[in-house]
Coordinates of C-alpha atoms in Angstrom, one line a residue:
M1 CA 2.4 27.8 -18.0
G2 CA -1.1 28.5 -19.2
K3 CA -1.8 32.2 -19.0
V4 CA 0.5 34.1 -16.6
T5 CA -2.4 35.8 -14.9
G6 CA -5.0 33.2 -15.6
F7 CA -5.3 32.0 -12.1
M8 CA -6.3 35.5 -11.0
E9 CA -8.8 36.0 -13.8
Y10 CA -10.7 32.7 -14.0
E11 CA -12.6 30.6 -11.5
R12 CA -12.4 26.8 -11.3
L13 CA -15.1 25.2 -13.4
E14 CA -16.3 21.8 -12.3
E15 CA -17.6 19.2 -14.7
G16 CA -21.3 19.0 -14.9
Y17 CA -23.7 16.1 -13.9
E18 CA -27.0 15.0 -15.4
P19 CA -29.9 15.7 -13.0
V20 CA -30.3 13.0 -10.3
P21 CA -33.9 11.9 -11.4
A22 CA -32.6 11.1 -14.9
R23 CA -29.3 9.5 -14.1
V24 CA -30.6 7.0 -11.4
K25 CA -32.8 5.4 -14.0
N26 CA -29.9 3.8 -15.8
Y27 CA -26.2 2.8 -15.4
K28 CA -24.7 5.1 -18.0
E29 CA -22.0 7.6 -17.2
F30 CA -23.6 11.0 -16.3
V31 CA -20.6 13.4 -16.0
I32 CA -20.7 16.2 -18.6
G33 CA -17.1 16.9 -19.5
L34 CA -15.6 20.3 -20.4
N35 CA -15.9 21.4 -24.0
I36 CA -12.8 22.7 -25.9
E37 CA -13.3 26.3 -24.8
Q38 CA -14.0 25.5 -21.2
A39 CA -10.9 23.3 -21.1
K40 CA -8.8 26.1 -22.6
V41 CA -9.9 28.5 -19.8
Q42 CA -9.2 25.9 -17.1
G43 CA -5.7 25.3 -18.7
A44 CA -5.1 29.0 -18.4
R45 CA -5.4 28.8 -14.6
C46 CA -2.2 26.7 -14.4
M47 CA 0.4 28.9 -12.7
D48 CA 4.1 29.4 -13.7
C49 CA 4.8 28.1 -10.2
G50 CA 8.5 27.1 -10.6
T51 CA 8.2 23.8 -8.8
P52 CA 5.1 22.0 -10.0
F53 CA 4.2 19.9 -7.0
C54 CA 1.3 18.3 -9.0
N55 CA 3.9 16.2 -10.9
N56 CA 4.9 14.5 -7.6
G57 CA 1.4 14.4 -6.3
C58 CA 0.5 12.3 -9.3
P59 CA 1.5 8.6 -8.8
V60 CA 2.3 8.2 -12.5
N61 CA 4.1 11.6 -12.5
N62 CA 2.0 13.1 -15.3
I63 CA 3.7 16.1 -16.9
I64 CA 0.7 18.3 -15.9
P65 CA 1.9 21.9 -16.6
D66 CA 2.9 20.9 -20.1
F67 CA -0.5 19.5 -21.2
N68 CA -2.3 22.3 -19.4
D69 CA -0.3 24.8 -21.4
L70 CA -1.0 23.0 -24.7
V71 CA -4.7 22.9 -24.0
F72 CA -4.6 26.6 -23.2
R73 CA -2.9 27.3 -26.6
G74 CA -5.8 25.5 -28.1
R75 CA -4.8 24.7 -31.7
P76 CA -5.6 21.1 -33.0
E77 CA -1.9 20.4 -33.1
D78 CA -1.6 21.5 -29.5
W79 CA -4.3 19.1 -28.4
K80 CA -2.6 16.4 -30.4
N81 CA 0.7 17.1 -28.6
A82 CA -1.2 17.2 -25.3
I83 CA -2.3 13.6 -25.7
T84 CA 1.3 12.6 -26.6
V85 CA 2.5 14.2 -23.4
L86 CA -0.3 12.6 -21.4
Q87 CA 0.3 9.1 -22.7
S88 CA 4.0 9.3 -22.2
T89 CA 3.3 8.7 -18.5
N90 CA -0.2 7.3 -18.3
N91 CA -1.3 4.3 -20.5
F92 CA -5.0 4.8 -19.7
P93 CA -6.0 8.5 -19.1
E94 CA -9.6 7.6 -19.8
F95 CA -9.6 5.5 -16.6
T96 CA -7.9 8.0 -14.4
G97 CA -9.8 10.9 -15.9
R98 CA -13.0 9.3 -14.7
I99 CA -12.2 7.5 -11.4
C100 CA -9.0 8.9 -10.0
P101 CA -9.5 11.0 -6.8
A102 CA -6.9 13.4 -8.2
P103 CA -4.1 13.7 -5.6
C104 CA -2.4 15.9 -8.2
E105 CA -5.0 18.6 -7.4
A106 CA -4.4 18.3 -3.7
A107 CA -0.7 19.1 -4.5
C108 CA -1.4 21.9 -6.9
T109 CA 0.4 25.1 -5.8
L110 CA -2.8 27.1 -6.3
N111 CA -4.5 24.8 -3.8
V112 CA -2.6 26.5 -1.0
N113 CA -5.1 29.3 -0.7
D114 CA -7.5 29.0 -3.7
D115 CA -9.3 26.3 -5.8
A116 CA -6.8 24.0 -7.5
V117 CA -6.5 23.8 -11.2
G118 CA -9.0 21.3 -12.6
I119 CA -6.3 18.8 -13.7
K120 CA -8.5 15.8 -13.8
S121 CA -11.2 17.5 -15.9
I122 CA -8.5 18.7 -18.4
E123 CA -7.1 15.1 -18.6
H124 CA -10.6 13.8 -19.2
A125 CA -11.1 16.3 -22.0
I126 CA -7.8 15.5 -23.7
I127 CA -8.2 11.8 -23.9
D128 CA -11.9 11.9 -24.9
R129 CA -11.0 14.3 -27.8
A130 CA -8.0 12.1 -28.7
W131 CA -10.3 9.1 -29.1
A132 CA -12.9 11.1 -31.0
E133 CA -10.2 12.5 -33.4
G134 CA -8.6 9.1 -34.0
W135 CA -5.3 10.2 -32.4
V136 CA -5.0 7.1 -30.2
K137 CA -3.5 4.4 -32.3
P138 CA -1.6 1.1 -31.8
Q139 CA 2.1 1.6 -31.2
L140 CA 3.9 -1.4 -32.7
P141 CA 7.5 -2.3 -31.7
K142 CA 10.2 -1.8 -34.3
T143 CA 11.6 -5.3 -33.6
K144 CA 10.5 -8.4 -31.7
T145 CA 12.8 -9.7 -29.0
G146 CA 11.7 -13.3 -29.1
K147 CA 11.1 -13.2 -25.4
T148 CA 7.8 -14.3 -23.9
V149 CA 6.0 -12.8 -20.8
A150 CA 2.9 -14.0 -18.9
V151 CA 0.9 -11.4 -17.1
V152 CA -1.5 -12.8 -14.5
G153 CA -4.4 -10.5 -13.9
S154 CA -5.9 -8.0 -16.3
G155 CA -6.6 -5.1 -14.0
P156 CA -5.0 -1.7 -14.5
A157 CA -1.5 -2.9 -13.3
G158 CA -1.6 -6.0 -15.6
L159 CA -2.9 -4.0 -18.6
A160 CA -0.3 -1.2 -18.2
A161 CA 2.5 -3.7 -17.8
A162 CA 1.3 -5.8 -20.8
Q163 CA 1.1 -2.8 -23.1
Q164 CA 4.6 -1.5 -22.1
L165 CA 6.2 -4.9 -22.6
A166 CA 4.5 -5.5 -25.9
R167 CA 5.8 -2.1 -27.1
A168 CA 9.3 -3.2 -26.0
G169 CA 9.0 -6.1 -28.5
H170 CA 8.1 -9.0 -26.2
S171 CA 5.4 -11.5 -26.8
V172 CA 2.9 -10.9 -24.0
T173 CA 0.0 -13.1 -22.9
V174 CA -2.4 -11.9 -20.3
F175 CA -4.3 -14.5 -18.2
E176 CA -7.6 -13.5 -16.5
K177 CA -9.7 -15.8 -14.4
N178 CA -13.0 -13.9 -15.2
D179 CA -14.9 -14.1 -18.4
R180 CA -13.9 -10.6 -19.5
V181 CA -10.8 -8.5 -19.4
G182 CA -10.4 -5.7 -16.8
G183 CA -10.2 -7.2 -13.3
L184 CA -11.6 -4.9 -10.7
L185 CA -11.9 -2.2 -13.3
R186 CA -14.5 -4.4 -15.0
Y187 CA -16.3 -5.9 -12.0
G188 CA -15.5 -3.6 -9.1
I189 CA -16.3 -0.2 -10.5
P190 CA -20.0 0.6 -11.4
D191 CA -20.7 1.4 -15.0
F192 CA -22.2 4.8 -14.0
K193 CA -18.7 5.8 -13.0
M194 CA -16.9 4.2 -15.9
E195 CA -18.6 2.4 -18.8
K196 CA -16.8 -0.8 -19.8
S197 CA -16.5 0.3 -23.5
H198 CA -13.4 2.1 -22.4
I199 CA -11.7 -1.2 -21.4
D200 CA -12.9 -2.9 -24.6
R201 CA -11.4 -0.1 -26.7
R202 CA -8.1 -0.3 -25.0
T203 CA -8.1 -4.1 -25.2
A204 CA -8.6 -3.8 -29.0
Q205 CA -5.7 -1.4 -29.2
M206 CA -3.5 -3.8 -27.2
E207 CA -4.5 -6.8 -29.3
A208 CA -3.4 -4.8 -32.4
E209 CA -0.1 -4.2 -30.6
G210 CA 0.4 -8.0 -30.2
V211 CA -1.0 -8.7 -26.7
V212 CA -2.8 -12.0 -26.4
F213 CA -5.7 -12.2 -23.8
K214 CA -6.8 -15.5 -22.3
T215 CA -9.9 -15.1 -20.2
G216 CA -11.6 -17.8 -18.0
V217 CA -8.2 -19.1 -17.0
L218 CA -7.3 -19.4 -13.3
V219 CA -3.5 -19.5 -12.6
G220 CA -2.5 -21.6 -9.6
S221 CA -5.1 -23.5 -7.8
I222 CA -8.8 -23.2 -6.9
P223 CA -9.4 -21.5 -3.5
E224 CA -10.9 -23.7 -0.9
G225 CA -14.6 -23.8 -0.9
H226 CA -14.9 -22.8 -4.6
K227 CA -15.7 -24.8 -7.7
V228 CA -13.9 -24.4 -11.1
T229 CA -17.1 -23.0 -12.7
N230 CA -17.2 -20.2 -10.0
W231 CA -13.8 -18.9 -11.1
A232 CA -12.8 -20.0 -14.6
K233 CA -13.2 -22.5 -17.5
E234 CA -9.7 -23.9 -16.9
V235 CA -6.8 -24.0 -14.5
I236 CA -3.1 -23.7 -15.4
S237 CA -0.5 -24.5 -12.8
A238 CA 2.3 -22.2 -11.8
D239 CA 4.9 -24.7 -13.0
E240 CA 3.3 -24.8 -16.4
L241 CA 3.4 -21.1 -16.7
K242 CA 7.0 -20.8 -15.6
A243 CA 8.0 -23.5 -18.1
Q244 CA 6.2 -21.8 -21.0
F245 CA 7.3 -18.2 -20.5
D246 CA 10.6 -16.4 -20.0
A247 CA 9.1 -14.2 -17.2
V248 CA 5.9 -14.1 -15.2
L249 CA 4.3 -11.0 -13.7
L250 CA 1.7 -11.3 -11.1
T251 CA -0.7 -8.4 -11.0
G252 CA -3.9 -9.7 -9.4
G253 CA -6.1 -7.5 -7.3
A254 CA -6.6 -7.4 -3.5
E255 CA -9.8 -9.4 -3.5
N256 CA -10.0 -10.6 0.1
S257 CA -12.7 -8.4 1.6
R258 CA -12.4 -7.3 5.2
D259 CA -15.1 -9.1 7.2
L260 CA -17.1 -8.0 10.3
P261 CA -17.2 -11.1 12.6
V262 CA -20.0 -10.0 14.9
P263 CA -23.0 -12.1 16.1
G264 CA -25.5 -12.6 13.3
R265 CA -23.0 -12.4 10.4
E266 CA -24.4 -15.6 8.9
L267 CA -27.9 -14.1 8.4
Q268 CA -29.3 -13.9 4.9
G269 CA -29.0 -10.3 3.7
V270 CA -25.5 -9.6 4.9
H271 CA -23.1 -9.4 1.9
F272 CA -19.7 -8.2 1.0
A273 CA -19.8 -5.2 -1.4
M274 CA -17.9 -7.3 -3.9
E275 CA -20.7 -9.9 -4.0
F276 CA -23.1 -7.1 -4.9
L277 CA -21.3 -4.8 -7.3
P278 CA -19.9 -7.3 -9.8
Q279 CA -23.4 -8.9 -10.3
Q280 CA -24.9 -5.6 -11.5
N281 CA -21.9 -5.1 -13.9
K282 CA -22.5 -8.6 -15.3
V283 CA -26.2 -7.9 -15.8
N284 CA -25.4 -4.6 -17.5
A285 CA -23.1 -6.5 -19.9
G286 CA -26.1 -8.8 -20.8
D287 CA -25.4 -11.8 -18.6
K288 CA -28.4 -13.7 -17.1
L289 CA -27.9 -14.2 -13.3
K290 CA -29.9 -16.3 -11.0
G291 CA -30.5 -14.9 -7.5
Q292 CA -29.0 -11.5 -8.1
I293 CA -28.7 -9.4 -4.9
R294 CA -31.3 -6.6 -5.4
A295 CA -32.0 -3.6 -3.2
D296 CA -35.5 -2.9 -4.6
G297 CA -37.8 -1.5 -1.9
K298 CA -35.4 -2.5 0.9
H299 CA -33.7 -0.6 3.8
V300 CA -30.0 -0.7 2.9
I301 CA -27.1 -0.1 5.3
V302 CA -23.6 0.2 3.9
I303 CA -20.8 -0.3 6.4
G304 CA -17.7 1.5 5.3
G305 CA -17.3 5.1 4.3
G306 CA -14.9 4.8 1.3
D307 CA -15.4 4.6 -2.5
T308 CA -16.6 1.0 -2.5
G309 CA -19.3 2.0 0.0
S310 CA -20.2 4.9 -2.1
D311 CA -20.5 2.6 -5.1
C312 CA -22.9 0.4 -3.1
V313 CA -25.0 3.5 -2.4
G314 CA -25.2 4.5 -6.0
T315 CA -26.1 1.0 -7.2
S316 CA -28.8 0.6 -4.4
N317 CA -30.4 3.9 -5.4
R318 CA -30.6 2.7 -9.0
H319 CA -32.2 -0.5 -7.8
G320 CA -34.9 1.6 -6.1
A321 CA -34.0 1.1 -2.4
K322 CA -36.5 2.4 0.1
S323 CA -33.7 4.0 2.1
V324 CA -29.9 4.0 2.0
T325 CA -27.6 4.7 5.0
Q326 CA -23.8 4.6 5.1
F327 CA -21.9 4.0 8.2
E328 CA -18.3 5.2 9.0
V329 CA -16.6 4.2 12.2
M330 CA -14.3 7.3 12.1
P331 CA -15.5 10.7 13.3
R332 CA -17.0 13.1 10.8
P333 CA -14.1 14.9 9.1
P334 CA -14.1 18.7 8.7
E335 CA -15.8 20.3 5.7
E336 CA -12.5 22.1 4.8
E337 CA -9.0 20.9 5.4
D338 CA -6.4 23.0 7.1
R339 CA -4.5 23.8 3.9
P340 CA -1.3 25.3 5.3
M341 CA -1.0 22.2 7.5
T342 CA -1.7 19.5 4.9
W343 CA -0.6 20.9 1.5
P344 CA 0.8 19.3 -0.7
Y345 CA -0.4 16.0 0.8
W346 CA -3.7 14.3 0.5
P347 CA -6.0 16.0 3.1
I348 CA -8.6 14.5 5.4
K349 CA -11.9 16.3 4.8
L350 CA -15.5 15.5 4.2
R351 CA -15.9 14.2 0.7
T352 CA -19.4 13.9 -0.8
S353 CA -19.6 11.8 -3.9
S354 CA -22.2 11.9 -6.7
S355 CA -23.8 8.8 -5.2
H356 CA -24.3 10.5 -1.9
E357 CA -26.0 13.4 -3.6
E358 CA -28.5 10.9 -5.2
G359 CA -29.9 10.0 -1.7
C360 CA -28.1 8.7 1.3
E361 CA -28.0 9.3 5.1
R362 CA -24.4 9.3 6.4
V363 CA -23.7 8.3 10.0
F364 CA -20.2 8.8 11.4
A365 CA -18.5 7.5 14.6
I366 CA -20.8 4.4 14.7
S367 CA -19.9 0.8 15.2
T368 CA -22.0 -2.4 14.5
K369 CA -22.3 -4.8 17.5
E370 CA -24.7 -7.4 16.1
F371 CA -26.8 -8.3 13.1
V372 CA -30.3 -9.3 14.2
G373 CA -32.9 -11.3 12.3
E374 CA -35.8 -13.6 12.2
K375 CA -36.0 -17.1 10.7
G376 CA -32.4 -16.7 9.3
K377 CA -33.1 -13.4 7.6
L378 CA -31.7 -10.0 8.5
T379 CA -34.1 -7.5 10.0
G380 CA -31.8 -5.0 11.6
L381 CA -28.5 -4.3 13.4
K382 CA -27.5 -3.2 16.8
T383 CA -25.1 -0.2 16.8
V384 CA -23.3 2.0 19.3
Q385 CA -21.7 5.4 18.9
V386 CA -17.9 5.5 19.4
E387 CA -15.3 8.1 20.1
F388 CA -11.5 8.4 20.3
K389 CA -10.3 8.2 23.9
D390 CA -6.7 7.7 24.9
G391 CA -5.7 7.0 21.3
K392 CA -8.3 4.3 20.6
L393 CA -12.0 3.9 19.7
T394 CA -14.3 3.4 22.7
E395 CA -18.0 2.9 23.0
V396 CA -20.1 5.8 24.2
P397 CA -22.4 4.6 27.0
G398 CA -26.1 4.9 26.5
T399 CA -25.9 5.2 22.7
E400 CA -26.9 1.7 21.8
Q401 CA -29.8 1.4 19.3
T402 CA -31.3 -1.1 16.9
L403 CA -31.8 0.1 13.3
K404 CA -34.0 -1.5 10.6
A405 CA -32.1 -3.2 7.8
D406 CA -33.1 -5.6 5.1
L407 CA -29.8 -5.6 3.4
V408 CA -26.3 -4.8 4.6
F409 CA -23.2 -4.4 2.5
L410 CA -19.7 -4.7 4.0
A411 CA -17.4 -2.2 2.3
M412 CA -14.5 -1.9 4.7
G413 CA -11.7 -2.4 2.4
F414 CA -9.6 -5.4 1.4
T415 CA -6.9 -7.2 3.3
A416 CA -4.7 -9.0 0.7
P417 CA -4.7 -10.7 -2.7
I418 CA -6.0 -14.3 -2.9
A419 CA -3.2 -16.3 -1.3
T420 CA -3.5 -19.4 -3.6
V421 CA -1.8 -17.6 -6.5
L422 CA 1.2 -16.6 -4.4
D423 CA 1.3 -20.0 -2.7
A424 CA 1.2 -21.8 -6.1
F425 CA 4.4 -19.9 -7.2
G426 CA 6.0 -20.1 -3.8
V427 CA 6.3 -16.4 -3.5
S428 CA 7.2 -15.0 -0.1
K429 CA 4.7 -12.6 1.5
D430 CA 5.0 -9.6 3.7
A431 CA 3.3 -9.1 7.0
R432 CA 0.1 -8.1 5.3
G433 CA -0.1 -11.1 3.0
N434 CA 1.0 -9.3 -0.1
A435 CA 3.8 -10.5 -2.5
K436 CA 7.2 -9.5 -1.0
A437 CA 9.0 -7.4 -3.6
T438 CA 10.8 -4.1 -3.5
T439 CA 10.5 -1.1 -5.9
D440 CA 14.3 -0.6 -6.1
F441 CA 15.5 0.9 -9.4
T442 CA 17.6 -2.3 -10.1
G443 CA 15.9 -5.6 -9.5
G444 CA 12.6 -4.0 -8.4
Y445 CA 9.3 -5.9 -8.4
A446 CA 11.2 -9.3 -8.5
T447 CA 10.0 -11.9 -6.0
N448 CA 12.1 -14.6 -4.3
V449 CA 11.2 -16.9 -7.1
E450 CA 13.4 -16.9 -10.2
K451 CA 11.8 -14.9 -13.2
V452 CA 8.6 -14.2 -11.2
F453 CA 7.6 -10.6 -10.5
A454 CA 4.7 -8.9 -8.7
A455 CA 3.1 -5.5 -9.0
G456 CA -0.1 -3.5 -8.3
D457 CA -2.4 -4.6 -5.5
M458 CA -0.7 -8.0 -5.5
R459 CA 2.4 -6.3 -4.2
R460 CA 1.4 -3.1 -2.4
G461 CA -2.1 -4.1 -1.2
Q462 CA -5.4 -2.3 -1.9
S463 CA -4.8 1.0 -3.6
L464 CA -5.9 3.4 -6.4
V465 CA -6.1 2.6 -10.1
V466 CA -3.5 5.3 -10.8
W467 CA -1.1 3.5 -8.4
A468 CA -1.7 0.2 -10.2
I469 CA -0.9 1.9 -13.5
R470 CA 2.4 3.2 -12.0
E471 CA 3.4 -0.2 -10.6
G472 CA 2.5 -1.9 -13.9
R473 CA 4.7 0.5 -15.9
Q474 CA 7.6 0.2 -13.4
A475 CA 7.3 -3.6 -13.3
A476 CA 7.4 -3.7 -17.1
R477 CA 10.7 -1.9 -17.1
A478 CA 12.1 -4.3 -14.4
V479 CA 10.9 -7.3 -16.5
D480 CA 12.4 -5.9 -19.7
E481 CA 15.7 -5.2 -17.9
F482 CA 15.7 -8.8 -16.6
L483 CA 15.1 -10.2 -20.1
M484 CA 17.4 -8.0 -22.1
G485 CA 20.0 -6.7 -19.6
V486 CA 19.0 -3.1 -20.3
S487 CA 15.6 -1.3 -20.8
E488 CA 14.5 1.8 -22.6
L489 CA 11.1 1.7 -21.1
P490 CA 10.3 4.7 -18.8
R491 CA 10.1 4.1 -15.1

């Protein structure tokens, strides 16, 4: 695969970034992808390793050595074959090539004692060239089955499932409660990480393949405390959907944010991350918002050390925050993982995102005890250092302090999908509040309700985009098999 001795001859080359002072002035993507020659050299580093662990490290099981080899060969027909190989397992490489954390690279054989092959950057180069060359085209079914499928939710799981089912010949309608297609891809991921033109381009391709998108439609019932206008233009009941379609696939996201119920939580200035991030995406799309949450000139503290917290950091910096601090309750991880102990699994190590590099103080092993304020407005928060003792986090005596904060974003993950959708259909839930459905090869993704299936965050809980695509593809096969008795869709 690649060049037999390439991994000994060539160093890993990372994708480039535009300078920080330039990129924080806008919300455009700033990653500089590999050019054709650079991608060829990186493809040459792929080893003839016998057992390519990267395939299993990748949730969609991309056939990574094959497209690496084709990029190394370098002829236009090789690149064209590379996108065919890539799209045989992944419906949306332009999404994963930008925002996937690349567990495939953690599993790369070369990563045992060297820098892994730059699989993600090669994938990014392949799909961007494929779009530029016009190689990505609608794939129409040879025949129509006459069967109808409703997909509820237009995030990566719903989009992947809808595209697969349409290509199998079914008539597919996607229902989305928001005003635009994309789910958390659209309103959860900042534009500087993935511009939404990528979603629009795929939506156009899927419409050409026969998929119908209905936005502004809430399926089920309105969550308590919300108005119709907060969620959608219209509401359709679960019974109506089941009556109109031969199968229903629920693919909504995990949108219940984990809260921090400490004193002062009600103060003005304490927000969930998912109150903050979607607003900026809407503004970027041209919407006019009243009362947008802004970080201009403010001291911002982000509670939560994951990707959503990092997104809050990057957005706050683009607003012009006076200072940005990110809290993580866990101890600071090591700079480098113990590779012989962790490979080929995802390692715990310190990960510094591009948003952190734009300006952010990171504090580890810290817990928030109270939000403090004056006249109903947040002015700071009381914290304490914590440590692991006897298998649990305990406070370190004498480490209490009060930090200034004008704005706090809670980015501690998500607990479950919105229950009203599952309740409306009568779908059984697991202990975590997700739809209860297995991934068995036969009958997988089926819920306890006749002809109702569930996949993505709706079934497995908060996860990665690449896992959502995998579940959407596998659920599509399960639905196809349910409708037709057999399925030729890949699993």
